[in-house]
CSV table of C-alpha atoms in Angstrom, one decimal:
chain,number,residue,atom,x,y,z
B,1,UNK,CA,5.8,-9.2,16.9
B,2,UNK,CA,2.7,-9.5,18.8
B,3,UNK,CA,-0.1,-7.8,16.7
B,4,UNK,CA,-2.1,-10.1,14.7
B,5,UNK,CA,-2.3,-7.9,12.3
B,6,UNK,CA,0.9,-6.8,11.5
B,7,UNK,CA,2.0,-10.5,11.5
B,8,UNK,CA,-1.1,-10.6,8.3
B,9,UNK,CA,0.6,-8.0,6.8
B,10,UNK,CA,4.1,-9.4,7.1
B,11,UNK,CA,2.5,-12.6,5.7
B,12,UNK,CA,1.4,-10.6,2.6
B,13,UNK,CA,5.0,-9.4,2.6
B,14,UNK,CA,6.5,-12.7,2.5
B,15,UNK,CA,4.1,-14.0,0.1
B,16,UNK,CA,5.2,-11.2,-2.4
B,17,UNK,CA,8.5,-12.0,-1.6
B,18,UNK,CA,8.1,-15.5,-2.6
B,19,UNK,CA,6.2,-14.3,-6.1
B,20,UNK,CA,9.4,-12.5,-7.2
B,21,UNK,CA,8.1,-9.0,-5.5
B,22,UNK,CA,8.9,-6.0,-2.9
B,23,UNK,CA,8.3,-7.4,0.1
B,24,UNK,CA,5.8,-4.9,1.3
B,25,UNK,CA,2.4,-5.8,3.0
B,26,UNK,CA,-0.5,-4.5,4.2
B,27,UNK,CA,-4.2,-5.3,5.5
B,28,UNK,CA,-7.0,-2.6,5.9
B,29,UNK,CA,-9.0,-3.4,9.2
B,30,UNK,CA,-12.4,-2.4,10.1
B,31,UNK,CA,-13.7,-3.0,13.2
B,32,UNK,CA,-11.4,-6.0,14.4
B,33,UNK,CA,-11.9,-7.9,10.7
B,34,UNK,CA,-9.6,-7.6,7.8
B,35,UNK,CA,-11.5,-6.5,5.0
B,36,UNK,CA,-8.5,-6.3,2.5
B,37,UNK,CA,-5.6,-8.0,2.1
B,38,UNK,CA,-2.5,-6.4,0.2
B,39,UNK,CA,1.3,-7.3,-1.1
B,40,UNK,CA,3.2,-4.7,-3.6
B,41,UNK,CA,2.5,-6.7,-6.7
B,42,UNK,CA,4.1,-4.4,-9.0
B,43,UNK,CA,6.5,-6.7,-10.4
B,44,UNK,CA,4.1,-9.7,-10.2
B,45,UNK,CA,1.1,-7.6,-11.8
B,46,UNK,CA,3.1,-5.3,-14.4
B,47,UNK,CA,1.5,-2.9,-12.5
B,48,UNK,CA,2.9,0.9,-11.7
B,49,UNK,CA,0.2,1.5,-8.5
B,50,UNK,CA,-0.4,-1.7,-6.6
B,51,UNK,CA,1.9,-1.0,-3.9
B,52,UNK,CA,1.0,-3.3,-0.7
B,53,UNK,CA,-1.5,-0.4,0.8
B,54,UNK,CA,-3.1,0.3,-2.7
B,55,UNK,CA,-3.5,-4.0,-3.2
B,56,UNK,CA,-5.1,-3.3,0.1
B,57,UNK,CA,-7.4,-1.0,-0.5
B,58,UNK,CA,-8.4,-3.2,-4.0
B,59,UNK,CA,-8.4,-5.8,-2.3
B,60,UNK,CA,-11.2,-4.8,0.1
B,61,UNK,CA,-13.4,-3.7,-3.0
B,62,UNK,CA,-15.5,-1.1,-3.1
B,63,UNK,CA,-16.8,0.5,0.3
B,64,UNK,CA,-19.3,3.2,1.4
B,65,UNK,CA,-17.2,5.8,2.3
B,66,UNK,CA,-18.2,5.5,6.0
B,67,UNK,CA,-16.7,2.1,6.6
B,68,UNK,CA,-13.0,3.8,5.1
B,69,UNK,CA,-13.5,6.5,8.3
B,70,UNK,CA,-13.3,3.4,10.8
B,71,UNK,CA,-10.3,1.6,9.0
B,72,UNK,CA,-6.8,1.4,10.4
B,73,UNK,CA,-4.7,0.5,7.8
B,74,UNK,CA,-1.7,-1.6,8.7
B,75,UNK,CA,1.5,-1.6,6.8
B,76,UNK,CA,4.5,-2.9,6.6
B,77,UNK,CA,6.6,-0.3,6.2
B,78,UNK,CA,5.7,3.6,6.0
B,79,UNK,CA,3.9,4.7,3.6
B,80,UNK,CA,5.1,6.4,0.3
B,81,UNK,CA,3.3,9.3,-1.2
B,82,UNK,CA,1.2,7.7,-3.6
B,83,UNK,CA,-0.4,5.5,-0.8
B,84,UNK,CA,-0.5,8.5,1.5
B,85,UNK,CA,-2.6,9.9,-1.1
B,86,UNK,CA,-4.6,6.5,-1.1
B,87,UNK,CA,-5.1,6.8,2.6
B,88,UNK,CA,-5.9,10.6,3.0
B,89,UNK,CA,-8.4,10.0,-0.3
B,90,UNK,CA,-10.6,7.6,1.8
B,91,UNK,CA,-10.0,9.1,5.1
B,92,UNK,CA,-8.7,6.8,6.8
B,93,UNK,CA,-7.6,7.6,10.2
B,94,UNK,CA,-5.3,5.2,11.9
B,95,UNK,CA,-2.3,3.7,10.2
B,96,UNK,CA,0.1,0.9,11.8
B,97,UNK,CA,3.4,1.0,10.4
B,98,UNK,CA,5.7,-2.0,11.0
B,99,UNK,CA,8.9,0.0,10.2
B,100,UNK,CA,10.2,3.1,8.9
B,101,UNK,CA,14.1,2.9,9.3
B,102,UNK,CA,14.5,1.1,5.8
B,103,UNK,CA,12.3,3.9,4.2
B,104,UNK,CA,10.5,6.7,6.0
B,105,UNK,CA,7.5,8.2,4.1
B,106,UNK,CA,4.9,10.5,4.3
B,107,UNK,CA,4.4,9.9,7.7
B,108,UNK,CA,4.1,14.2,8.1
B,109,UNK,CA,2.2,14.5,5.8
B,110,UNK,CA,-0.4,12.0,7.6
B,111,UNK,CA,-0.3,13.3,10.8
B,112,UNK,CA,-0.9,17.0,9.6
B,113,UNK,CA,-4.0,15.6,8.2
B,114,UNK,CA,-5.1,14.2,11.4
B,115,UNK,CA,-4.1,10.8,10.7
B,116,UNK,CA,-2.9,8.9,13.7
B,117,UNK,CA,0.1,7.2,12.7
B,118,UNK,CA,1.7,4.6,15.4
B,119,UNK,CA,5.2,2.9,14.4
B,120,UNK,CA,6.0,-0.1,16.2
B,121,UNK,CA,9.6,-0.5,14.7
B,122,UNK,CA,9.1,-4.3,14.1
B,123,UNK,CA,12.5,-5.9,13.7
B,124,UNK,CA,11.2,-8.7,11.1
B,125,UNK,CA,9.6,-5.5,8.8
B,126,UNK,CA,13.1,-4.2,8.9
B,127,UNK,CA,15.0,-7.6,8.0
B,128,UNK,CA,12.4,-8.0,5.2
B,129,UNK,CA,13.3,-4.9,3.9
B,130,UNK,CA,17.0,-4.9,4.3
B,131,UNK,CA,17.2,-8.2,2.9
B,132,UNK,CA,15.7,-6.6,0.0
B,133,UNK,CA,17.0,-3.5,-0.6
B,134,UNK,CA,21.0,-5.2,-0.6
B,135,UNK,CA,19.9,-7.6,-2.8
B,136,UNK,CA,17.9,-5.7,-5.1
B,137,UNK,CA,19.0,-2.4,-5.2
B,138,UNK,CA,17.5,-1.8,-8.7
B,139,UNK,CA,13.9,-2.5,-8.0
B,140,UNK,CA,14.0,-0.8,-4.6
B,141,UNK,CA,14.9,2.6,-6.4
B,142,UNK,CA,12.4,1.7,-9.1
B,143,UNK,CA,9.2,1.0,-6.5
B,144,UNK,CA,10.0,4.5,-5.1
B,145,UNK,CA,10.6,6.4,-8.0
B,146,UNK,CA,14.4,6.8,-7.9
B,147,UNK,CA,14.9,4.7,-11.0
């Protein structure tokens, strides 16, 4: 892993990890500064929306809606439909996805919108997440809706 910041959002990852979370991350960029930093906090928070790019996105604050149009959003794993919706909302027009093996999103559904989205297949995104999902099957199908 040599982006610095995927390795931020695979810190944020970790760190939710830590709190008892999904270990999902993410970090909204702007020029070549994060601006927000994000984990899934659902667990943490009690929360049924703060998934690592929406924690991002909160994060950051509010922002004039020309500062969302020069964001790349970085992720640690693809996006699921609700933070698709997050993304497309602001117009964002980049995302960086670490992995999408574990869980494959709305990746499609970004692209036909003109997003560019770039998967870099990041072997520690998919440990993170594989670790996870075998040991907490439960909370995996609950974070995307299954359960």
């Amino acid at each position: 892993m040599s982006d610095e910041f995927l390795k931020a959002a695979v810190a944020e990852a970790m760190e939710g990890s830590a709190q008892g979370g999904v270990p999902i991350g993410a970090v909204l960029v702007h020029g070549n500064e994060i601006i927000g930093r994000g984990r899934n906090r659902r667990v943490q928070l009690g929360s049924v929306i703060r998934h690592g790019e929406t924690d991002a996105l909160e994060q950051a604050g509010r922002q004039p809606a020309s500062v969302y149009r020069e964001c790349v959003m970085y992720t640690t794993l693809s996006p699921c439909v609700m933070c698709t919706g997050a993304i497309l909302l602001y117009g964002i027009p980049k995302v960086v996805v670490g992995e999408n093996t574990t869980f494959l999103g709305e990746e499609e559904l970004l692209r036909s919108r003109g997003v560019e989205v770039v998967v870099l297949d990041d072997e520690v995104c998919k440990g993170l997440m594989r670790d996870f999902i075998a040991s907490r099957p439960r909370l995996w199908s609950e974070d995307i809706g299954e359960a």
